[in-house]
Coordinates of C-alpha atoms and ligand atoms in Angstrom, one line a residue:
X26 CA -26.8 53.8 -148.0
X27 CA -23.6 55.2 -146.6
X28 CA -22.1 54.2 -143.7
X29 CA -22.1 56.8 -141.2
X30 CA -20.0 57.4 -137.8
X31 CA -21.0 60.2 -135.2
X32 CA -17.4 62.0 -133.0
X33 CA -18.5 62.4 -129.7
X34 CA -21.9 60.5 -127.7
X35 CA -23.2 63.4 -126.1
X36 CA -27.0 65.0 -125.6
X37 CA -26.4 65.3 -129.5
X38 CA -24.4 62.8 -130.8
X39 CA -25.7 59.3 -129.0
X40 CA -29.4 60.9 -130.0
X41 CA -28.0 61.4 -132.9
X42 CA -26.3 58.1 -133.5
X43 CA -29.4 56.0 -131.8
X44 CA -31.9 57.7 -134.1
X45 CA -29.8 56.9 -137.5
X46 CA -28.8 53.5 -136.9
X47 CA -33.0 53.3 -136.5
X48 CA -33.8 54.9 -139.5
X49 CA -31.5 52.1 -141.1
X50 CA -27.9 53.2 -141.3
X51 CA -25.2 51.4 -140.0
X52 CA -23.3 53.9 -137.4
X53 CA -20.1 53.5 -135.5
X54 CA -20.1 56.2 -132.4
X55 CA -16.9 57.2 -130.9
X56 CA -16.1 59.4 -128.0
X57 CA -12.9 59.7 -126.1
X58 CA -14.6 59.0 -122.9
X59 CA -14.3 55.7 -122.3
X60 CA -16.9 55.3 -119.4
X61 CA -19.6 56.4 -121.8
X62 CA -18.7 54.5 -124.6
X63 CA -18.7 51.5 -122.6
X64 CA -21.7 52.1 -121.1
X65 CA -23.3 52.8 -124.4
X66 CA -22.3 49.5 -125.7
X67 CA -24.0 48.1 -123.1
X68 CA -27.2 49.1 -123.5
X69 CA -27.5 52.3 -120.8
X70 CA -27.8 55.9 -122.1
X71 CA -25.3 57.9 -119.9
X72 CA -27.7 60.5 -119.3
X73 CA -31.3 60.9 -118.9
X74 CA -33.5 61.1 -122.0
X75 CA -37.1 60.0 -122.6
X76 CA -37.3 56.8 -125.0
X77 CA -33.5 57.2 -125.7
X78 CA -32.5 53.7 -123.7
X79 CA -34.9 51.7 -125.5
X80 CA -34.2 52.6 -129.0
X81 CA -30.3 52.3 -128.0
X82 CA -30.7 49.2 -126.6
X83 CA -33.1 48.1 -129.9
X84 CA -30.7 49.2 -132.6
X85 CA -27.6 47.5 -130.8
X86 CA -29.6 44.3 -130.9
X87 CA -30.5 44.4 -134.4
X88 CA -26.4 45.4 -135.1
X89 CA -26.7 48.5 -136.4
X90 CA -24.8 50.2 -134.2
X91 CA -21.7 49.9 -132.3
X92 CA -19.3 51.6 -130.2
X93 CA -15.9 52.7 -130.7
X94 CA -12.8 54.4 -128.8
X95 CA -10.9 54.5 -132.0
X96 CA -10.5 57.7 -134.7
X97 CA -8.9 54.7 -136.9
X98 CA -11.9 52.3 -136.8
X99 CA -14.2 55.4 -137.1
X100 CA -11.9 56.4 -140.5
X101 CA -12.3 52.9 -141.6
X102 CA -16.1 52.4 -141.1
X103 CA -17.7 55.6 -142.2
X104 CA -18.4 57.8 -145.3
X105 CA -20.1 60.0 -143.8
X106 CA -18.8 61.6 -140.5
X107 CA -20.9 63.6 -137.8
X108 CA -19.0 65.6 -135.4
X109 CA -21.2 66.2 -132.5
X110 CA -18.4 67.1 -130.1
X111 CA -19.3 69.9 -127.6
X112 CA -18.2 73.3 -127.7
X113 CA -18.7 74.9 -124.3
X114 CA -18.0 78.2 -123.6
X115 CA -14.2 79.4 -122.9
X116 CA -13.0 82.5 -120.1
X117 CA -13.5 85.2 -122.5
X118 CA -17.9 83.9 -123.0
X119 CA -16.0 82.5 -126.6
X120 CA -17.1 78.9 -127.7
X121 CA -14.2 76.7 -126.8
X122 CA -13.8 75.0 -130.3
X123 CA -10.8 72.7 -129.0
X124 CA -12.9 69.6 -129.2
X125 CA -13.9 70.3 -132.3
X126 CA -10.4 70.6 -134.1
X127 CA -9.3 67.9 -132.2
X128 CA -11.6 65.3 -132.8
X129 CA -11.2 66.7 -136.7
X130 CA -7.7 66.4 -136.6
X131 CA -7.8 63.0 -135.1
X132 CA -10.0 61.4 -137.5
X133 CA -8.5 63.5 -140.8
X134 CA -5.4 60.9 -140.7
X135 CA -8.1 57.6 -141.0
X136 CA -10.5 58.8 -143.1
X137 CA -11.3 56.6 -146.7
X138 CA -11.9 58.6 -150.2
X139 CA -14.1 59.7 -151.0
X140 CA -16.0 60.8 -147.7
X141 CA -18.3 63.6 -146.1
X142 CA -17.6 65.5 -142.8
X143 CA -20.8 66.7 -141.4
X144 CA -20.5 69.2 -138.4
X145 CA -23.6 69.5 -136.1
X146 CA -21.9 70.8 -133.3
X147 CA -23.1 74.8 -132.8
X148 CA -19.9 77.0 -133.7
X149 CA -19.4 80.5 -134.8
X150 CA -20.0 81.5 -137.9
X151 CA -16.7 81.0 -140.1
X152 CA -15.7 77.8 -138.4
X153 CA -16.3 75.1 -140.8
X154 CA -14.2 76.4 -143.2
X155 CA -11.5 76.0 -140.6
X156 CA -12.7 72.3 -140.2
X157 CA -12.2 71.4 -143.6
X158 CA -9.1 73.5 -144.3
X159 CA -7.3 71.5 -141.4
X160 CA -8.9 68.1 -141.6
X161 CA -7.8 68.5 -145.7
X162 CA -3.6 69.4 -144.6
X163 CA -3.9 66.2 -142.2
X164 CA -5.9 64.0 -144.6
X165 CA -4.1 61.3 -146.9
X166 CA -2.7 62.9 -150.1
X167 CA -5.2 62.5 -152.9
X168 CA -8.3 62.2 -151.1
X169 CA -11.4 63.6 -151.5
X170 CA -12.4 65.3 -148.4
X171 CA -16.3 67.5 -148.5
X172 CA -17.5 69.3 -145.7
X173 CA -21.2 70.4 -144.6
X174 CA -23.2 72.0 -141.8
X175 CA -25.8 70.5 -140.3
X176 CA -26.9 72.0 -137.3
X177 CA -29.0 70.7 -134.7
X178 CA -32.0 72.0 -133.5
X179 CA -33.3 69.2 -131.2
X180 CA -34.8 70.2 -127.6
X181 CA -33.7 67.7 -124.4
X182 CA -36.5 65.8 -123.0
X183 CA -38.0 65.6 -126.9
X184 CA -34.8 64.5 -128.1
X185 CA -35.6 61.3 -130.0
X186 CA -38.9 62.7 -131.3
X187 CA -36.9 66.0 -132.9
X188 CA -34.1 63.6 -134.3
X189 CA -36.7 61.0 -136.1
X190 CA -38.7 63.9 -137.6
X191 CA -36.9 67.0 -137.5
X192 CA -38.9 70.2 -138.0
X193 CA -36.6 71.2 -140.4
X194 CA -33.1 69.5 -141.4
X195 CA -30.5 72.8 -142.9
X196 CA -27.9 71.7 -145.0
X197 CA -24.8 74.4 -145.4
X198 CA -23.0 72.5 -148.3
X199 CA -20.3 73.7 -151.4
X200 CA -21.2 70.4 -153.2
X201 CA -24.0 68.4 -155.4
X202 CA -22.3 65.7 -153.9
X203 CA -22.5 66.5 -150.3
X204 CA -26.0 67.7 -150.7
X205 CA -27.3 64.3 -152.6
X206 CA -25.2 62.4 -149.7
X207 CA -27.2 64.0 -147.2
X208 CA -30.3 63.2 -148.9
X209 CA -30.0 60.1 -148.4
X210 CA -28.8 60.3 -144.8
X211 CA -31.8 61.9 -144.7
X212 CA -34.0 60.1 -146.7
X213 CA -36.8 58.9 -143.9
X214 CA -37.5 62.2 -142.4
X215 CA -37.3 63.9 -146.0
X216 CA -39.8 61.4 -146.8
X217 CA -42.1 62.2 -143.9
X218 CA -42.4 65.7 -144.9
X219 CA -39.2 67.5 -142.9
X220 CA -38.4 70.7 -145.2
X221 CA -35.3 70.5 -146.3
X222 CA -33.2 74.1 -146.1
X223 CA -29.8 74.1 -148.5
X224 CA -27.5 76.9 -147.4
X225 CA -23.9 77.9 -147.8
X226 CA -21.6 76.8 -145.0
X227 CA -22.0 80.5 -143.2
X228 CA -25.3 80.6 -142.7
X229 CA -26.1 77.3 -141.9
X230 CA -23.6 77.9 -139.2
X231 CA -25.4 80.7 -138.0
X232 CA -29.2 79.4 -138.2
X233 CA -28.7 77.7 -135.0
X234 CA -26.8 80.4 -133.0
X235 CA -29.6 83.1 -134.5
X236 CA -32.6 80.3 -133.9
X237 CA -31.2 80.5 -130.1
X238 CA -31.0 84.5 -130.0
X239 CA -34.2 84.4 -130.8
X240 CA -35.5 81.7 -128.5
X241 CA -33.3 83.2 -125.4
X242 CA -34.7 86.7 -126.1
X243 CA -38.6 85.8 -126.1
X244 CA -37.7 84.1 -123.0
X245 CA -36.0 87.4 -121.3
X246 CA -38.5 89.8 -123.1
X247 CA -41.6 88.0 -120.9
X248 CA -39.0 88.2 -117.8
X249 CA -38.8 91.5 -118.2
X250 CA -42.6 92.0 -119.0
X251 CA -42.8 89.9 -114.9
X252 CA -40.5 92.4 -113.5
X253 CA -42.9 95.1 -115.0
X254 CA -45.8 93.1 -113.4
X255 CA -43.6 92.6 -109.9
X256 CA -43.4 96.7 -109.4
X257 CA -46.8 97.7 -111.2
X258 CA -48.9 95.4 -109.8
X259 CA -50.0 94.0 -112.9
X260 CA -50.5 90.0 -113.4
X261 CA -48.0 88.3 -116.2
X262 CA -49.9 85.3 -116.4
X263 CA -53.0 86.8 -118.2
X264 CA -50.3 89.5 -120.4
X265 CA -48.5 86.6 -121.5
X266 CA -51.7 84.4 -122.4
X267 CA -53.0 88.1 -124.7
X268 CA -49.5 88.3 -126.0
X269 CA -49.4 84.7 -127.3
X270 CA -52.9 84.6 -129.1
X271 CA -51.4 87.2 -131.5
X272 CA -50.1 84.9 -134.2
X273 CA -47.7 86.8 -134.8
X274 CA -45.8 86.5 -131.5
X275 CA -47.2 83.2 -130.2
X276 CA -47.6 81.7 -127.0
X277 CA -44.2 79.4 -127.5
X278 CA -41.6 80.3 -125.0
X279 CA -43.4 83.0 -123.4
X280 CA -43.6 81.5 -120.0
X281 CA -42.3 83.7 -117.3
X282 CA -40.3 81.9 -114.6
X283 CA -36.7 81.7 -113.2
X284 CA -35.2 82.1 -117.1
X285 CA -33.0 79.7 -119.4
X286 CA -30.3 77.7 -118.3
X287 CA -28.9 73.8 -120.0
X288 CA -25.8 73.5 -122.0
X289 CA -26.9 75.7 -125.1
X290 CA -29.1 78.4 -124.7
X291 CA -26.3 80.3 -122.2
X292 CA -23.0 79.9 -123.9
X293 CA -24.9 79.9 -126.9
X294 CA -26.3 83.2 -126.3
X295 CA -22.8 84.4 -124.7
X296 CA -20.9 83.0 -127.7
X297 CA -22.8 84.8 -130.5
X298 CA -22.2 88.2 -128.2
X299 CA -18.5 87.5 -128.4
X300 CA -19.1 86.8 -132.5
X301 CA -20.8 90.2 -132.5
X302 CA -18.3 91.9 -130.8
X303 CA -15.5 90.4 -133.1
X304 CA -17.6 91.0 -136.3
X305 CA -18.3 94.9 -134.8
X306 CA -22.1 94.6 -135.1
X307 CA -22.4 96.2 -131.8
X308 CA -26.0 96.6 -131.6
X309 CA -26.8 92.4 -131.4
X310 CA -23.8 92.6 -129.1
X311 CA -25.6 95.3 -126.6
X312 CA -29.6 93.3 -127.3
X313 CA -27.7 89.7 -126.4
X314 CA -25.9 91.1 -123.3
X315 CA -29.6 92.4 -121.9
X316 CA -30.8 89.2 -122.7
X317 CA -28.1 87.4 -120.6
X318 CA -28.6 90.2 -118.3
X319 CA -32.5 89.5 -117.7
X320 CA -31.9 85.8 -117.0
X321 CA -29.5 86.5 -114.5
X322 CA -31.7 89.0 -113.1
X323 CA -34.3 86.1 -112.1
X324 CA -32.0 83.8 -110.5
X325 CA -30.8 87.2 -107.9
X326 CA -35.0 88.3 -108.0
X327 CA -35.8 84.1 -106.6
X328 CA -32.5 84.7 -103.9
X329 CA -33.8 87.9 -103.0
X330 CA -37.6 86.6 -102.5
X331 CA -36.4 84.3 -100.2
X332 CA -34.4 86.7 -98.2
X333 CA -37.7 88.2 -97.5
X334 CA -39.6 85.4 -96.8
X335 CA -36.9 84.6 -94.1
X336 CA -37.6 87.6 -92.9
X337 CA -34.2 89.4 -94.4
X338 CA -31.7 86.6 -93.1
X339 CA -31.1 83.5 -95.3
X340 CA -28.2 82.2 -92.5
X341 CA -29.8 79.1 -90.6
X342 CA -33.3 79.5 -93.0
X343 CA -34.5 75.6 -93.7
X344 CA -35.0 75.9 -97.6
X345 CA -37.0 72.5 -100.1
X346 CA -35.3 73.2 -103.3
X347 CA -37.5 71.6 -106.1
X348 CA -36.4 71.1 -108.9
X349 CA -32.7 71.1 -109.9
X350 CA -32.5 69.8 -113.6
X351 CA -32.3 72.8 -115.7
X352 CA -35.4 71.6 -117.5
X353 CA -38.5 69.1 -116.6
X354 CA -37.7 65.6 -118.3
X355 CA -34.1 65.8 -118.3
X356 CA -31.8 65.2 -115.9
X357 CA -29.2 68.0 -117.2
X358 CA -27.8 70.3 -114.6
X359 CA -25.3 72.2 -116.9
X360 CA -26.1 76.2 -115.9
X361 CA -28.8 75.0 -114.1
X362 CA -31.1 78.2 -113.1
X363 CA -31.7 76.0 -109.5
X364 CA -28.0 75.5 -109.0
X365 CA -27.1 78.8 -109.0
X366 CA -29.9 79.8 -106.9
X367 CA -28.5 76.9 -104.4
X368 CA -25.2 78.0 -104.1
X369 CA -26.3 81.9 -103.2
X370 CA -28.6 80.3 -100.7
X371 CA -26.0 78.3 -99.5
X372 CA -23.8 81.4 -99.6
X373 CA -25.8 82.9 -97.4
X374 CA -26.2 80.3 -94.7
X375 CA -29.0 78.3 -95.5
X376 CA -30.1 74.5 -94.7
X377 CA -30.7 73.2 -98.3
X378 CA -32.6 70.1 -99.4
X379 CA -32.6 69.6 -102.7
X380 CA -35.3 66.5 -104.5
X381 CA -36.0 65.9 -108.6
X382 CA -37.0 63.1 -109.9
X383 CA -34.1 62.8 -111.5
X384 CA -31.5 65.0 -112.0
X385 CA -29.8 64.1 -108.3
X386 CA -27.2 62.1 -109.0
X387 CA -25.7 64.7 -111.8
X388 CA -26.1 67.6 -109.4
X389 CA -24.6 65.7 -106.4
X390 CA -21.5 65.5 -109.1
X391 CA -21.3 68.9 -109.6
X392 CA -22.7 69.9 -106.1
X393 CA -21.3 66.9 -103.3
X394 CA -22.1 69.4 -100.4
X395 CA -25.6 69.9 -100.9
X396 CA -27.9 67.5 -99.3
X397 CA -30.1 65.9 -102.0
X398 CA -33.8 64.1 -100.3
X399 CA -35.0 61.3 -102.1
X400 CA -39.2 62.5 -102.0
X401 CA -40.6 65.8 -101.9
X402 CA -41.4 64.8 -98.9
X403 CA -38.2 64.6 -97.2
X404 CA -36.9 67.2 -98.7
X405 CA -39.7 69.4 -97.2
X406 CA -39.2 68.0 -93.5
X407 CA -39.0 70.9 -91.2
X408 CA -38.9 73.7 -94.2
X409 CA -38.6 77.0 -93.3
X410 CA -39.5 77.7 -96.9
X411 CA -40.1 75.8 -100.4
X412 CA -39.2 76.8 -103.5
X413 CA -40.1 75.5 -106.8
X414 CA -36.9 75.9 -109.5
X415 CA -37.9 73.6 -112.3
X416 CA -41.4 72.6 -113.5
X417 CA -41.7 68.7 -113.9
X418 CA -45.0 67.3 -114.1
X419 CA -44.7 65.2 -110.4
X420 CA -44.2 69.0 -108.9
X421 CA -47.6 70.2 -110.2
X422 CA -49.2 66.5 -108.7
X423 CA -48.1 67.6 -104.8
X424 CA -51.0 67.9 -102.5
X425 CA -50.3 71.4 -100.6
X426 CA -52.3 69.5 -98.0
X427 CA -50.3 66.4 -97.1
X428 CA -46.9 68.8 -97.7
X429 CA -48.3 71.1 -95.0
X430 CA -48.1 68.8 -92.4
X431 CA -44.5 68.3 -92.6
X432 CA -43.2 71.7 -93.3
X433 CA -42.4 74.1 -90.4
X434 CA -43.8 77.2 -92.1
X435 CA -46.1 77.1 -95.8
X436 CA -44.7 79.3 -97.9
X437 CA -43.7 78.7 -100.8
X438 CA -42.3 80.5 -103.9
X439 CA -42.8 79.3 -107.2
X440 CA -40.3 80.2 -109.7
X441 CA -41.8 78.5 -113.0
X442 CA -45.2 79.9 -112.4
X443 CA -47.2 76.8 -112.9
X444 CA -48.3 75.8 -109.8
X445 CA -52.2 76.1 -108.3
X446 CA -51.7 79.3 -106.4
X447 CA -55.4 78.7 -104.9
X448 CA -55.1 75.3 -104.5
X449 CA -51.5 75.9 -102.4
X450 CA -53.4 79.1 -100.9
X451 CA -56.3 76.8 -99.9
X452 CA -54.5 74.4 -98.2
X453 CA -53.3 77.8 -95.9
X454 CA -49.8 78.5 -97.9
X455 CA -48.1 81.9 -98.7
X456 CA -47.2 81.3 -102.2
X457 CA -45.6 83.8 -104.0
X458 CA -45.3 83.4 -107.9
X459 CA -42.6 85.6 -110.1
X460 CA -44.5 88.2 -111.9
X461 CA -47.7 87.8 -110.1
X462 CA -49.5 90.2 -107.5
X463 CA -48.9 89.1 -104.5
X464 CA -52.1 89.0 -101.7
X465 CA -50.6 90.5 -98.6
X466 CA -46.6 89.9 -98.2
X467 CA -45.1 86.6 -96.6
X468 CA -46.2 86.6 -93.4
X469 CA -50.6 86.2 -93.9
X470 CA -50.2 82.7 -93.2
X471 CA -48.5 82.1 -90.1
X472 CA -48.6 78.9 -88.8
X473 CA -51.1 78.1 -86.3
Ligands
NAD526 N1 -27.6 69.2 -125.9 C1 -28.4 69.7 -126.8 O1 -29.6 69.7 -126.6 C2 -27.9 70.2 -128.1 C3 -28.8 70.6 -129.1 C4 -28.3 71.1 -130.3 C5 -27.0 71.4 -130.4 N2 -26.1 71.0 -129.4 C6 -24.7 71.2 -129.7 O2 -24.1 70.0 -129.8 C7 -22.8 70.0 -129.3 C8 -22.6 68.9 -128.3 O3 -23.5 69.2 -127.2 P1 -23.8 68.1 -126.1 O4 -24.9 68.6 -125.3 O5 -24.0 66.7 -126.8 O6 -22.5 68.0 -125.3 P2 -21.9 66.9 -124.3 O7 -20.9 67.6 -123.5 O8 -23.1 66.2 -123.7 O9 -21.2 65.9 -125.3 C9 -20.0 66.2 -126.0 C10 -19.3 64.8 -126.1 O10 -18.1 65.1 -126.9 C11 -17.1 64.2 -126.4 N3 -15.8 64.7 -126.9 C12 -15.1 65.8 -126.4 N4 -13.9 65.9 -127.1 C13 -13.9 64.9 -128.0 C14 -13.0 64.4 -129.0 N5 -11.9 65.1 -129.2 N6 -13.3 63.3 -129.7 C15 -14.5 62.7 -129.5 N7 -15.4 63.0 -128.6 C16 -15.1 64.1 -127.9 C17 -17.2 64.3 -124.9 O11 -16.6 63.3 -124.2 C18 -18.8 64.2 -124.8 O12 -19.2 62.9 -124.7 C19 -22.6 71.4 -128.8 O13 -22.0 72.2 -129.8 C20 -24.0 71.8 -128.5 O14 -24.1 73.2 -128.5 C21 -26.6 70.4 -128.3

């Protein structure tokens, strides 16, 4: 089996790296962050990902993998190379793709002949070409450099799950080499029945930018079906429940709520608008910027709820923000939805306390100033108002009773839609869900 290295220990690439080195490959993981590297090597995931620690801390054992700061060791252990850098997104919405030449143009003077570059990273279309015509000028003379695509399609919080049986593994290659290489990267998921897509180098580049239009648009289409339901009265709930048992549409990412947020779906989304823009396909430029535009929309519609259940004046308004991860069962705030709905509330003078179970200690790196409870509880002390941002299991567990007694007013709003609205209305809360008819305004509940 071919030794394999993975560029950058990431969401992607320490997945990544963990899962291979336990479907049997030796792997060397290098990143040029050396906190993470080291705390990889000793066992601890730097972020938060369900059953990702254990595996890590199994495969180190068993000396399958190890962890690097070198490009040269990295050129000198590995046929097969997986760039998993990230590729955020630049002034002009753009993918930044600096780490990705970089990191290419680091390892090109290392690498062995012959050997494989594999990009998983998600890039606009036409970029791999670019990888391999640079990492080829920089490479030793003589030596046989292939390139392939391999994007990633795993989902945070199922990470290790998507990585060890993918639901579908698309290879953009120029090579029978590359492609029987892959194969046997590949070889225990293939074997377990993951279909296995062969592309050219374009199109595999832009499965995963297209698979996350897609994804990002379902996800704005039903926000836009709740702000239909918020001025006609109508109920999304039961729409979006009719909508999904047409097979044909499904009930997969048709939940209404406070939108997409994470380090993919938004730059991803902004960077394939930028792509259409440059390639002149104006009408996928005009559909993604409505998209974008809807999931905004959300973040203002939560801010401006909460105005109104502070009676038009957020400045000294108590607010329980729960939820701040961008997602339940991670602990990634990058374009968190609940962030940005912090700082406008924050912007406009509230008191916020922010709990998740555990996303605090990334969002008190981005966010120092925000004061961050350690129980719902606490967080809810004295609350003026409670709103629910992201939808973790432990949320939907509350009792509206026991939370009652230590707020100062019950009303809550509940951005993800998922709570018990008659449960939380039982226990004598205003609740108001996105998309959903709302009884009689904020104020039918007033505290005895
Ligand atoms: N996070 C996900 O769920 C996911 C899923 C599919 C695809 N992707 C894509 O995978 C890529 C990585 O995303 P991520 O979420 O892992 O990002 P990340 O920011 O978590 O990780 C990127 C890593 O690359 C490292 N890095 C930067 N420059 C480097 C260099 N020159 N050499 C070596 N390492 C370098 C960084 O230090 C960091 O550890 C992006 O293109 C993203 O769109 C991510």
């Amino acid at each position: 089996m071919p030794r394999v290295t993975v560029i950058g220990t990431g969401y992607l690439g320490l997945t990544h790296a963990v899962c291979l080195a336990d479907l049997g490959h030796e792997v060397m993981a290098i990143d040029v962050d050396a906190e993470k590297i080291a705390m990889a090597a000793n066992g601890e995931a730097p972020f938060f990902e369900p059953g990702l620690e254990p595996l890590l801390r199994k495969n180190l054992d068993a000396g399958r993998l190890r962890f690097s700061l070198s490009f040269a060791e990295a050129g000198a252990f590995g046929e097969v190379h997986f760039l998993c850098v990230g590729t955020p997104e630049d002034e002009s919405g753009r993918a930044d793709l600096s780490a990705v030449y970089a990191a290419a143009e680091a390892l090109a003077p290392h690498l062995t002949s012959p050997c494989l570059i594999v990009g998983k990273s998600t890039v606009p279309v036409g970029t791999a070409r670019q990888v391999m015509t640079r990492m080829r000028a920089i490479a030793p003379a003589g030596h046989e450099v292939d390139l392939a695509w391999n994007p990633e399609f795993l989902r945070e919080g199922f990470a290790v799950q998507d990585s060890l049986a993918p639901d579908r593994i698309v290879l953009g290659v120029t090579s029978d080499s590359a492609e029987a290489t892959l194969r046997a990267v590949y070889r225990g998921p293939l074997e377990a029945g993951s279909p296995l897509l062969l592309m050219d180098l374009e199109t595999a580049e832009l499965v995963k930018v297209a698979a996350n239009a897609f994804l990002a648009t379902k996800i704005s289409f039903i926000n836009a079906m709740a702000e239909v339901c918020e001025q006609s009265g109508a109920d999304v709930i039961p729409l979006a429940e009719a909508l999904g048992y047409d097979a044909r549409i499904g009930r997969r990412f048709l939940s209404p709520g406070l939108g997409y947020g994470g380090g993919c779906l938004p730059k991803d989304i902004r960077g394939f608008r930028a792509t259409a823009a440059d390639l002149g396909v104006s009408s996928l430029e005009s559909l993604l910027a409505t998209v974008d535009e809807i999931n905004l929309g959300r973040r203002e519609r939560v801010v401006g709820l909460a105005r109104e259940a502070a009676g038009g004046v957020l400045a000294g308004c108590r607010v329980a923000v729960l939820g701040v991860a961008f997602k339940p069962d991670s602990d990634d705030v990058r374009d968190s939805p609940s962030l940005a709905v912090c700082d406008r509330l924050v912007a406009e003078g509230a008191v916020v306390s922010v709990h998740d179970p555990v996303a605090m200690p990334s969002a008190a790196r981005k966010r120092p100033g925000l004061r961050y409870a350690p129980s719902v509880s606490d967080a809810a002390e004295g609350a003026d108002l409670v709103l629910h941002l992201t939808e973790w299991s432990d949320y939907r567990a509350i009792d509206p009773a026991a939370l009652a007694r230590v707020v100062a007013r019950r009303v809550i709003i509940d951005a993800r839609c998922c709570l018990d609205a008659a449960l939380w209305r039982g226990a004598g809360w205003t609740v108001r869900v996105l998309g959903r008819p709302q009884p009689a305004g904020f104020h039918d509940h007033e505290d005895p």
